[in-house]
Coordinates of C-alpha atoms and ligand atoms in Angstrom, one line a residue:
Chain A
M1 CA 0.1 0.0 0.1
I2 CA 2.9 2.6 0.9
T3 CA 6.4 2.0 -0.2
F4 CA 9.2 4.3 0.6
T5 CA 12.4 3.7 -1.1
N6 CA 15.4 6.1 0.0
T7 CA 13.1 9.0 0.6
S8 CA 14.4 12.1 2.2
K9 CA 12.8 15.4 2.7
R10 CA 14.5 18.8 3.4
Y11 CA 12.3 22.0 4.0
P12 CA 13.1 24.9 2.3
G13 CA 15.5 26.5 4.8
G14 CA 17.6 23.4 4.7
F15 CA 16.4 21.4 7.4
E16 CA 16.7 17.7 6.8
A17 CA 13.3 16.1 8.1
L18 CA 13.5 12.8 6.9
N19 CA 16.7 11.0 6.0
N20 CA 16.9 7.9 3.6
I21 CA 13.7 6.3 4.8
S22 CA 12.6 2.9 3.2
F23 CA 9.8 0.8 4.3
N24 CA 6.8 -1.0 3.1
L25 CA 3.3 -1.1 4.5
A26 CA 1.4 -3.7 2.9
A27 CA -2.3 -3.5 2.0
G28 CA -4.7 -4.1 5.1
E29 CA -1.8 -3.8 7.7
M30 CA -1.8 -1.7 10.5
A31 CA 1.2 0.0 11.8
F32 CA 2.3 2.8 14.8
L33 CA 4.9 5.6 13.7
T34 CA 6.9 6.8 16.7
G35 CA 9.7 8.8 17.8
H36 CA 10.6 12.0 19.8
S37 CA 9.1 15.3 18.9
G38 CA 10.7 16.7 15.8
A39 CA 11.4 13.2 14.6
G40 CA 9.6 13.4 11.4
K41 CA 6.5 11.4 12.1
S42 CA 4.2 14.4 10.6
T43 CA 6.2 15.0 7.8
L44 CA 6.1 11.2 6.7
L45 CA 2.6 11.4 6.9
K46 CA 2.5 14.6 5.1
L47 CA 4.8 13.2 2.1
I48 CA 2.0 10.1 1.9
A49 CA -1.0 12.8 1.6
L50 CA 0.9 15.0 -1.0
I51 CA 0.7 17.9 1.7
E52 CA 4.4 18.0 1.2
R53 CA 6.6 16.4 -1.8
C54 CA 9.8 14.6 -1.0
S55 CA 13.3 15.7 -2.1
N56 CA 14.8 12.6 -3.0
G57 CA 13.8 8.9 -3.2
Q58 CA 10.4 7.8 -4.0
V59 CA 7.1 7.1 -2.5
L60 CA 4.6 4.6 -3.8
V61 CA 0.7 4.6 -2.8
N62 CA -1.4 2.1 -3.9
G63 CA 1.1 1.5 -6.7
K64 CA 1.4 5.0 -7.9
N65 CA 4.5 7.1 -7.7
L66 CA 3.5 10.2 -5.9
A67 CA 6.1 12.1 -8.1
R68 CA 4.0 11.6 -11.2
I69 CA 0.8 13.0 -9.4
S70 CA 0.5 16.7 -10.8
R71 CA -1.1 19.7 -8.9
R72 CA -4.3 19.0 -10.3
G73 CA -4.3 15.2 -9.4
I74 CA -3.6 15.9 -5.9
P75 CA -7.3 16.2 -4.8
Y76 CA -8.0 12.8 -6.2
H77 CA -5.2 11.1 -4.7
R78 CA -6.2 12.5 -1.2
R79 CA -9.8 11.1 -1.9
N80 CA -8.2 7.8 -1.5
V81 CA -6.3 8.7 1.6
G82 CA -8.1 9.3 4.7
V83 CA -6.5 11.7 7.1
I84 CA -7.1 12.1 10.8
F85 CA -5.5 15.1 12.3
Q86 CA -4.4 15.6 15.9
D87 CA -6.2 19.1 15.8
H88 CA -9.4 17.6 14.1
R89 CA -9.6 20.4 11.8
L90 CA -13.7 20.3 11.8
L91 CA -15.5 22.8 10.3
F92 CA -17.2 24.6 13.3
D93 CA -20.0 26.6 11.5
R94 CA -21.3 23.3 10.2
T95 CA -23.2 20.3 11.9
V96 CA -21.5 17.0 12.7
F97 CA -23.3 15.4 9.8
D98 CA -22.2 18.0 7.4
N99 CA -18.7 17.7 8.5
V100 CA -18.7 14.1 7.6
A101 CA -20.6 14.5 4.5
L102 CA -18.0 16.8 2.9
P103 CA -16.0 14.3 1.3
L104 CA -18.7 12.7 -0.2
V105 CA -20.2 16.3 -1.5
I106 CA -16.8 17.0 -2.9
A107 CA -16.8 13.8 -4.7
G108 CA -20.2 14.5 -6.0
N109 CA -22.3 11.6 -4.6
S110 CA -26.1 11.8 -4.7
R111 CA -28.0 12.8 -1.6
Q112 CA -29.2 9.5 -0.7
E113 CA -25.8 8.1 -1.0
I114 CA -24.5 10.7 1.4
H115 CA -27.2 10.1 3.7
K116 CA -26.6 6.3 3.8
R117 CA -23.0 6.5 4.1
V118 CA -22.8 9.3 6.8
R119 CA -25.0 7.6 9.1
A120 CA -23.0 4.4 8.6
A121 CA -19.9 6.2 9.5
L122 CA -21.1 8.1 12.5
D123 CA -22.9 4.6 13.4
K124 CA -19.2 3.2 13.5
V125 CA -17.8 5.9 15.7
G126 CA -20.7 5.9 18.1
L127 CA -22.1 9.2 17.3
L128 CA -25.3 8.6 15.4
E129 CA -27.3 10.5 17.9
K130 CA -25.3 13.5 17.6
E131 CA -25.4 14.2 14.0
K132 CA -27.4 17.5 14.4
L133 CA -24.9 18.9 16.8
Y134 CA -22.2 21.5 16.0
P135 CA -18.7 20.4 16.8
I136 CA -18.0 23.0 19.6
T137 CA -20.7 21.3 21.6
L138 CA -18.6 17.9 21.5
S139 CA -15.8 16.8 23.9
G140 CA -12.5 16.4 22.5
G141 CA -12.9 12.6 22.2
E142 CA -16.0 13.1 20.5
Q143 CA -14.6 15.6 18.1
Q144 CA -11.7 13.2 17.4
R145 CA -14.3 10.6 16.5
V146 CA -16.0 13.0 14.0
G147 CA -12.8 13.4 12.4
I148 CA -12.4 9.7 12.0
A149 CA -16.0 9.2 10.7
R150 CA -15.2 12.0 8.1
A151 CA -11.7 10.3 7.2
V152 CA -13.3 6.8 6.5
V153 CA -16.8 8.0 5.2
N154 CA -15.7 7.6 1.5
K155 CA -14.1 4.2 2.3
P156 CA -10.6 5.1 1.4
P157 CA -8.2 1.9 1.4
L158 CA -5.4 4.1 3.4
L159 CA -6.0 5.8 6.8
L160 CA -3.5 8.0 8.3
A161 CA -3.8 9.4 12.0
D162 CA -1.6 12.0 13.2
E163 CA -1.5 11.8 17.2
P164 CA -5.0 10.7 17.2
T165 CA -4.9 10.2 20.9
G166 CA -3.0 13.2 21.7
N167 CA -5.1 14.7 24.3
L168 CA -7.0 12.0 25.3
D169 CA -7.3 10.1 28.6
P170 CA -6.1 6.2 28.2
E171 CA -9.5 5.0 28.2
L172 CA -10.8 7.2 25.4
S173 CA -7.2 6.6 23.5
R174 CA -8.3 2.7 23.6
E175 CA -11.4 3.2 22.2
I176 CA -10.1 5.2 19.4
M177 CA -7.8 2.4 18.9
A178 CA -10.5 0.3 18.7
I179 CA -12.1 1.9 16.1
F180 CA -9.1 1.9 14.0
E181 CA -8.9 -1.9 14.5
E182 CA -12.1 -2.3 13.2
F183 CA -11.1 -0.7 10.0
Q184 CA -8.0 -2.8 9.8
R185 CA -10.3 -6.1 10.2
V186 CA -12.3 -5.0 7.1
G187 CA -9.0 -4.5 4.9
V188 CA -8.1 -0.8 5.4
S189 CA -4.3 0.0 5.7
V190 CA -3.9 2.1 8.7
L191 CA -0.7 4.2 9.8
I192 CA -1.0 6.0 13.2
A193 CA 1.8 8.5 14.2
S194 CA 2.0 8.6 18.1
H195 CA 4.0 9.0 21.2
D196 CA 2.1 7.2 23.3
I197 CA 4.5 4.6 24.1
S198 CA 2.3 2.4 26.8
L199 CA -0.6 2.4 24.3
I200 CA 1.5 1.4 21.4
Q201 CA 3.3 -1.3 23.5
S202 CA -0.3 -2.8 24.9
L203 CA -1.4 -3.5 21.0
P204 CA 0.0 -6.3 18.9
Y205 CA 1.0 -4.1 15.8
R206 CA 4.4 -3.3 14.0
V207 CA 6.0 -0.1 15.1
L208 CA 8.3 2.0 12.9
Q209 CA 10.4 4.3 15.1
L210 CA 11.8 7.4 13.8
D211 CA 14.8 9.4 15.1
H212 CA 16.0 12.7 13.8
G213 CA 14.4 11.8 10.4
R214 CA 16.1 8.5 10.4
L215 CA 14.2 4.9 10.6
I216 CA 15.9 3.4 13.6
N217 CA 13.8 0.6 14.3
D218 CA 11.2 -1.6 12.5
I219 CA 9.6 -4.1 14.7
G220 CA 7.1 -6.5 13.2
G221 CA 3.7 -7.2 14.8
R222 CA 3.3 -9.7 17.5
L223 CA 0.4 -11.6 15.7
Chain B
M1 CA 10.1 -5.0 6.6
M2 CA 8.3 -8.1 6.0
A3 CA 4.1 -7.3 6.3
R4 CA 2.2 -9.9 7.8
K5 CA 0.4 -11.8 5.5
R6 CA -3.5 -11.6 6.0
P7 CA -6.2 -13.5 4.4
A8 CA -7.2 -11.8 0.8
Q9 CA -8.7 -8.5 1.7
R10 CA -10.1 -6.1 -0.9
P11 CA -9.4 -2.6 -0.3
V12 CA -13.1 -1.2 0.2
A13 CA -12.5 1.7 -2.1
E14 CA -12.1 -0.4 -5.2
T15 CA -15.5 -1.5 -5.3
R16 CA -16.6 2.1 -5.9
G17 CA -17.1 3.4 -9.3
A18 CA -16.5 -0.2 -10.7
S19 CA -19.8 0.0 -12.8
V20 CA -20.0 3.2 -14.6
G21 CA -22.2 2.4 -17.8
K22 CA -24.3 4.7 -19.7
R23 CA -26.9 4.8 -16.8
G24 CA -24.1 5.9 -14.4
L25 CA -23.1 8.6 -16.7
R26 CA -26.4 9.8 -17.0
I27 CA -26.8 10.0 -13.3
G28 CA -23.5 11.5 -12.9
L29 CA -24.5 14.5 -15.3
H30 CA -27.7 14.7 -13.2
T31 CA -26.0 14.9 -10.0
Y32 CA -23.4 17.0 -11.6
L33 CA -26.1 19.8 -12.7
L34 CA -27.5 19.4 -9.1
R35 CA -24.5 19.9 -7.4
H36 CA -24.0 23.0 -9.3
L37 CA -27.6 24.1 -8.4
Q38 CA -26.9 23.4 -4.9
T39 CA -23.8 25.5 -4.9
F40 CA -25.8 28.0 -6.4
F41 CA -28.2 28.6 -3.9
Y42 CA -25.8 27.7 -1.0
A43 CA -23.8 30.9 -2.2
L44 CA -27.0 32.7 -1.9
G45 CA -27.9 31.4 1.6
Q46 CA -24.3 32.5 2.6
L47 CA -24.9 36.0 1.6
F48 CA -28.3 36.0 3.1
Q49 CA -26.8 35.1 6.5
K50 CA -25.0 38.8 6.6
P51 CA -27.6 40.5 5.2
L52 CA -26.5 43.9 6.0
A53 CA -22.9 43.4 4.7
T54 CA -24.4 41.7 1.4
L55 CA -26.7 44.9 1.0
M56 CA -23.9 47.3 1.6
T57 CA -21.8 45.9 -1.1
S58 CA -24.8 45.4 -3.5
A59 CA -25.6 48.9 -2.8
V60 CA -22.1 50.3 -3.6
I61 CA -22.5 48.3 -6.9
G62 CA -25.8 49.4 -7.5
I63 CA -24.9 52.8 -7.1
A64 CA -22.0 52.8 -9.2
L65 CA -24.1 51.3 -12.1
A66 CA -26.8 53.5 -11.5
L67 CA -24.9 56.7 -12.4
P68 CA -23.9 55.6 -16.0
A69 CA -27.4 53.9 -16.5
G70 CA -29.3 57.0 -15.3
L71 CA -27.5 59.3 -17.4
H72 CA -27.6 57.3 -20.4
T73 CA -31.4 57.1 -20.0
L74 CA -31.9 60.9 -19.6
L75 CA -29.3 61.5 -22.8
N76 CA -31.4 59.1 -24.7
N77 CA -34.4 61.2 -24.0
T78 CA -32.9 64.4 -24.6
Q79 CA -31.6 63.0 -28.0
Q80 CA -35.2 62.0 -28.8
L81 CA -36.4 65.2 -27.9
T82 CA -33.9 67.1 -30.0
S83 CA -34.3 64.8 -33.1
D84 CA -37.7 66.8 -33.8
W85 CA -35.7 69.8 -34.0
N86 CA -33.3 68.5 -36.3
N87 CA -34.8 70.7 -39.5
S88 CA -36.5 73.2 -37.2
T89 CA -34.4 76.2 -37.9
R90 CA -36.5 79.1 -37.2
I91 CA -36.0 82.9 -37.2
S92 CA -38.1 84.8 -34.9
L93 CA -38.9 88.4 -35.8
F94 CA -39.8 90.6 -32.9
L95 CA -41.8 93.5 -34.3
K96 CA -41.4 97.2 -33.3
Q97 CA -44.0 98.2 -30.4
N98 CA -45.8 100.7 -32.6
I99 CA -46.8 98.4 -35.6
N100 CA -50.4 97.5 -35.1
E101 CA -52.2 94.4 -36.0
R102 CA -53.3 95.3 -39.3
Q103 CA -49.4 96.1 -40.3
S104 CA -48.3 92.8 -38.8
T105 CA -50.7 90.6 -40.5
A106 CA -50.1 92.2 -43.4
L107 CA -46.2 91.3 -43.0
A108 CA -46.9 87.9 -42.3
K109 CA -49.0 87.2 -45.6
K110 CA -46.3 89.0 -47.5
L111 CA -43.7 86.7 -45.7
R112 CA -45.7 83.7 -46.7
T113 CA -45.5 84.2 -50.3
K114 CA -41.8 84.0 -50.4
N115 CA -40.3 80.9 -51.9
E116 CA -37.6 80.7 -49.2
I117 CA -40.5 80.7 -46.5
S118 CA -42.4 77.6 -46.0
K119 CA -44.6 78.9 -42.9
V120 CA -45.0 81.8 -40.9
D121 CA -46.4 81.5 -37.4
Y122 CA -48.3 84.4 -36.0
I123 CA -48.1 85.2 -32.4
S124 CA -50.2 88.4 -31.7
R125 CA -49.4 90.6 -28.3
E126 CA -52.5 89.5 -26.6
Q127 CA -51.6 85.7 -27.5
A128 CA -47.9 86.2 -26.2
L129 CA -48.9 88.0 -23.1
E130 CA -51.6 85.0 -22.4
E131 CA -49.1 82.6 -22.7
F132 CA -46.6 84.1 -20.8
S133 CA -48.8 84.7 -17.8
A134 CA -50.0 81.4 -17.7
L135 CA -46.5 79.7 -17.9
S136 CA -44.3 82.0 -16.4
G137 CA -46.1 82.6 -13.0
F138 CA -45.6 86.3 -13.4
G139 CA -49.2 86.8 -14.4
D140 CA -50.2 89.0 -11.6
A141 CA -47.2 91.3 -12.2
L142 CA -48.1 91.6 -15.9
L143 CA -51.6 92.5 -14.9
A144 CA -50.3 95.3 -12.9
L145 CA -48.7 97.0 -16.0
D146 CA -51.0 99.5 -18.0
E147 CA -49.7 98.3 -21.3
N148 CA -48.7 95.0 -22.8
P149 CA -44.9 95.0 -22.8
L150 CA -44.7 92.2 -25.3
P151 CA -44.2 92.8 -29.1
T152 CA -45.8 90.8 -31.9
V153 CA -43.9 87.9 -32.9
L154 CA -43.5 86.3 -36.1
V155 CA -41.9 82.9 -36.3
V156 CA -40.4 82.2 -39.8
H157 CA -39.9 78.4 -40.7
P158 CA -37.3 78.6 -43.8
A159 CA -38.5 76.4 -46.7
M160 CA -36.5 73.2 -47.5
V161 CA -34.6 75.0 -50.4
I162 CA -32.7 76.9 -47.5
N163 CA -30.2 74.3 -46.3
S164 CA -27.1 76.1 -45.9
S165 CA -26.2 78.4 -43.4
V166 CA -25.0 81.1 -45.9
A167 CA -28.4 80.8 -47.3
I168 CA -30.0 81.4 -43.8
E169 CA -27.7 84.2 -43.4
A170 CA -29.0 85.6 -46.3
L171 CA -32.6 85.2 -45.5
L172 CA -31.9 86.7 -42.2
T173 CA -30.4 89.8 -43.8
E174 CA -33.3 90.4 -45.9
L175 CA -35.7 89.9 -43.2
R176 CA -33.9 92.3 -40.9
T177 CA -34.4 95.1 -44.0
H178 CA -38.3 95.1 -43.4
P179 CA -38.9 98.3 -41.1
E180 CA -41.6 96.6 -39.1
V181 CA -38.9 94.2 -37.9
D182 CA -37.4 95.3 -34.7
L183 CA -35.2 92.3 -34.1
A184 CA -34.5 89.1 -36.1
Q185 CA -33.1 86.1 -34.1
L186 CA -31.9 82.8 -35.6
D187 CA -32.6 79.9 -33.4
M188 CA -30.2 77.3 -35.1
Q189 CA -26.8 77.9 -33.6
W190 CA -28.0 76.7 -30.1
V191 CA -29.4 73.6 -31.4
E192 CA -25.8 72.8 -33.3
R193 CA -24.3 73.5 -30.0
L194 CA -26.7 71.4 -27.9
Y195 CA -25.8 68.7 -30.5
A196 CA -22.2 68.8 -30.2
M197 CA -22.7 69.0 -26.3
L198 CA -24.9 65.9 -26.3
D199 CA -22.1 64.0 -28.5
T200 CA -19.6 65.1 -25.9
L201 CA -21.8 63.9 -22.8
S202 CA -22.3 60.7 -24.5
R203 CA -18.7 60.1 -24.6
G204 CA -18.5 61.1 -21.2
I205 CA -21.1 58.8 -20.0
W206 CA -19.1 55.8 -21.6
I207 CA -15.9 56.7 -20.1
L208 CA -17.7 57.1 -16.7
A209 CA -19.4 53.7 -17.3
S210 CA -16.0 52.4 -18.1
L211 CA -14.4 53.6 -14.7
L212 CA -17.4 52.6 -12.6
S213 CA -17.3 49.1 -14.2
L214 CA -13.8 48.9 -13.2
A215 CA -14.8 50.3 -9.6
V216 CA -17.5 47.5 -9.4
L217 CA -14.7 44.9 -10.4
L218 CA -12.7 46.1 -7.5
V219 CA -15.5 46.3 -5.0
V220 CA -16.5 42.5 -5.8
G221 CA -13.0 41.5 -6.1
N222 CA -12.3 42.8 -2.5
T223 CA -15.2 41.6 -1.1
I224 CA -14.4 38.2 -2.4
R225 CA -10.8 38.5 -1.4
L226 CA -12.0 39.0 2.2
A227 CA -14.5 36.1 2.0
I228 CA -11.6 33.9 1.0
Q229 CA -9.5 35.1 3.9
N230 CA -12.4 34.4 6.3
R231 CA -12.9 31.0 5.2
R232 CA -9.1 30.3 4.9
D233 CA -9.3 27.3 7.4
E234 CA -12.1 25.9 5.5
I235 CA -10.4 26.0 2.4
V236 CA -7.5 24.5 3.7
I237 CA -9.9 21.6 5.0
I238 CA -11.6 21.1 1.8
K239 CA -8.1 20.8 0.0
L240 CA -7.1 18.2 2.5
I241 CA -9.9 16.1 2.1
G242 CA -9.8 16.2 -1.6
G243 CA -11.5 19.2 -2.9
T244 CA -10.6 20.3 -6.2
D245 CA -9.8 24.0 -7.2
A246 CA -13.0 24.2 -9.1
F247 CA -14.9 22.9 -6.2
I248 CA -13.5 25.6 -4.0
R249 CA -13.8 28.4 -6.3
R250 CA -17.5 27.6 -7.4
P251 CA -19.0 29.2 -4.3
F252 CA -17.2 32.4 -4.5
L253 CA -17.9 32.8 -8.1
Y254 CA -21.6 32.1 -7.5
A255 CA -21.5 34.8 -4.6
G256 CA -19.8 37.3 -7.2
F257 CA -22.6 36.5 -9.6
W258 CA -25.4 37.2 -6.9
Y259 CA -23.6 40.3 -5.7
G260 CA -23.6 41.6 -9.4
L261 CA -27.2 40.7 -9.9
F262 CA -28.2 42.4 -6.7
G263 CA -26.2 45.3 -7.6
G264 CA -27.9 45.5 -11.0
I265 CA -31.2 45.3 -9.4
I266 CA -30.6 48.0 -6.9
A267 CA -29.1 50.2 -9.9
F268 CA -32.5 49.6 -11.7
I269 CA -34.5 50.6 -9.0
L270 CA -32.4 53.7 -8.3
V271 CA -32.7 54.8 -11.8
Q272 CA -36.5 54.2 -11.9
I273 CA -36.8 56.3 -8.7
S274 CA -34.9 59.0 -10.0
L275 CA -36.7 59.2 -13.1
L276 CA -40.1 59.3 -11.5
F277 CA -38.7 61.9 -9.2
L278 CA -37.8 64.1 -12.4
Q279 CA -41.1 63.2 -14.5
E280 CA -43.0 66.2 -12.9
P281 CA -40.6 68.7 -13.4
V282 CA -39.7 67.8 -16.9
H283 CA -43.3 67.5 -17.8
H284 CA -43.7 71.2 -16.5
L285 CA -40.7 72.1 -18.6
A286 CA -42.1 70.4 -21.7
N287 CA -45.2 72.2 -21.3
L288 CA -43.4 75.6 -21.2
Y289 CA -41.9 74.9 -24.4
H290 CA -45.2 73.7 -26.1
S291 CA -43.9 70.2 -26.1
Q292 CA -45.7 67.0 -25.7
F293 CA -42.7 65.4 -24.3
K294 CA -42.8 62.8 -21.7
L295 CA -39.9 61.3 -19.9
N296 CA -39.4 57.7 -21.0
K297 CA -38.5 55.3 -18.6
F298 CA -35.9 52.6 -18.4
E299 CA -36.6 50.3 -21.6
L300 CA -36.8 46.7 -21.3
V301 CA -33.9 46.1 -23.5
N302 CA -31.7 48.6 -21.0
T303 CA -33.0 46.8 -18.2
F304 CA -31.8 43.4 -19.4
V305 CA -28.4 45.0 -20.6
L306 CA -27.8 46.8 -17.0
L307 CA -28.8 43.2 -15.3
T308 CA -26.5 41.4 -17.4
C309 CA -23.8 43.7 -17.4
A310 CA -24.0 43.9 -13.7
T311 CA -23.8 40.0 -13.2
L312 CA -21.1 39.3 -15.6
L313 CA -19.0 42.2 -13.6
G314 CA -19.8 40.6 -10.4
Y315 CA -18.9 37.1 -11.8
L316 CA -15.6 38.9 -13.5
G317 CA -14.8 40.5 -10.3
S318 CA -14.7 37.3 -8.0
W319 CA -13.1 35.4 -10.8
L320 CA -10.2 37.8 -10.5
A321 CA -9.8 37.7 -6.7
V322 CA -10.4 33.7 -6.6
N323 CA -7.6 33.4 -9.3
R324 CA -5.4 35.6 -7.4
H325 CA -5.8 34.4 -3.9
L326 CA -7.0 31.0 -3.8
K327 CA -3.5 29.7 -5.2
D328 CA -2.0 31.0 -1.9
I329 CA -4.1 28.9 0.2
E330 CA -2.2 25.5 0.6
P331 CA -2.4 23.1 3.6
S332 CA 1.1 22.5 5.6
Ligands
ATP401 N1 7.2 23.5 7.0 C1 8.4 23.3 7.4 N2 9.5 24.0 7.2 C2 10.6 23.8 8.0 N3 10.7 22.8 9.0 C3 9.9 22.0 9.3 C4 8.5 22.1 8.7 N4 7.8 21.5 9.1 C5 8.3 20.8 9.8 N5 9.7 21.1 10.0 C6 10.8 20.4 10.9 O1 10.9 19.3 10.6 C7 11.2 18.2 11.9 C8 10.2 17.3 11.5 O2 8.9 17.9 12.1 P1 7.3 16.8 12.3 O3 6.5 17.7 12.4 O4 7.8 15.7 11.2 O5 7.8 16.3 13.5 P2 7.0 15.2 14.5 O6 7.7 14.0 14.6 O7 5.8 15.3 13.9 O8 7.2 15.9 15.9 P3 6.0 16.2 16.9 O9 5.8 14.7 17.6 O10 6.3 17.2 17.6 O11 4.6 16.3 16.2 C9 11.1 19.5 13.0 O12 12.3 19.8 13.5 C10 10.4 20.6 12.3 O13 10.8 21.9 12.9
MG402 MG1 3.6 15.7 14.5

């Protein structure tokens, strides 16, 4: 699903955030990306979602070389990559339903289709009864779940999550992880950036560890 | 780097859009149009959420467009009015005070026989006084006078053969030689001057219209620029989840469209009200000149042109702003 080959990322300004990274994430695989603050976790996810472009090496997603995707092609690439942001990035002037519906609206789905899929996605994250509320009235964990529903509503084959449990208590964090596991079980590839070591170690998945832009550890899942 | 092997699992997204047949294409077109229509009215709804700001922007556009549109209508009216006067060079002969009615009618009769003259209007002193007091509002003051101060006037309409200014001059000189004539006045120069003036005015209005159209572009452009800035976060989010530039651009373009249309409607209303306001005094003025002239309202064609131009300007203004500012907003 994702293949990095000798990939480096140098930001304008000269800082090398990723240095010669190589790894492969299979379709339907779930993995954690960890490392100290500033290690390059977010940068790596940004390369996959084409928010940034790599300076060296190559990145393949779903068999496609990202260097070959032009500016005009970026939106279509992003529709196949569900991204969950630490700061949720919800639209606060729209209801939960409308937030989750946005990717489907963008893709031009019919009303009935949108209605069906949004309710299915909200059901999966356990927020069906809050669809008419505005995100500002939700707790942090609930907002994060809205973000997850929005990321999965158009059924992308790949999910990226950047610190999805950043501000959540351990109980909520486990709940969120359970949701990701559910998606992984139906065949979605999931890559989660996190420095919540205890949480990562409590789960049986592969861990990629970054340190100052280098991949220093790639520990396979215990399953 | 080995990935664990899992039972064959199909990425869910691949099941989507696999069966795009003819039917799918038709439905696709249908939803495409529906989506446009939705955005179209969504943009309208957004404007109505801030009615005051929308009204102010539209009013600025309206005033800017009402000015050239109104002036154009007035000019049209004036040109229509003066077209009647095109061949109406006239010479007014003011007769001396001591000329009595018999003498003046004799003179009129004599002039009528001339080849160079097609018609002579006879305005007696009593007629002149009557009209003057009726129309000038000085009636009472005139009644206070013992004697009618107004002279007899013969209005001479030159025949068609007199079509050069030299010939007119000659006729004028000839008419001045009559001993009964106190003053012979040619009423042509001012018509020519009026024409030259109207021509200049017409160009002036076009220049004004161009400048104010530019102003409309800038007003809409600036309003849309602010709207883009206000919705920066939203734009970033939409880009992050796969919104195309066209998708993001659409509501702003439609907003420009609505601003233009509202501005056009306001301009139309302003012009109509102004014309209504002018109707009474213009009618009065026309009466003073014995004219049946009535101020024409804004024509249907002009209304259509005004609304179309306004809408296009709004759309173009937002298009410029969107092209200029949307590119700068990229997620990071
Ligand atoms: N746009 C940018 N321009 C320049 N440098 C950047 C940019 N974005 C990130 N960096 C630098 O790249 C390095 C890696 O950043 P990144 O956000 O990937 O770290 P991270 O592992 O996600 O850290 P954290 O756990 O704090 O989120 C940091 O040192 C950061 O300062
Ligand atoms: Mg980060």
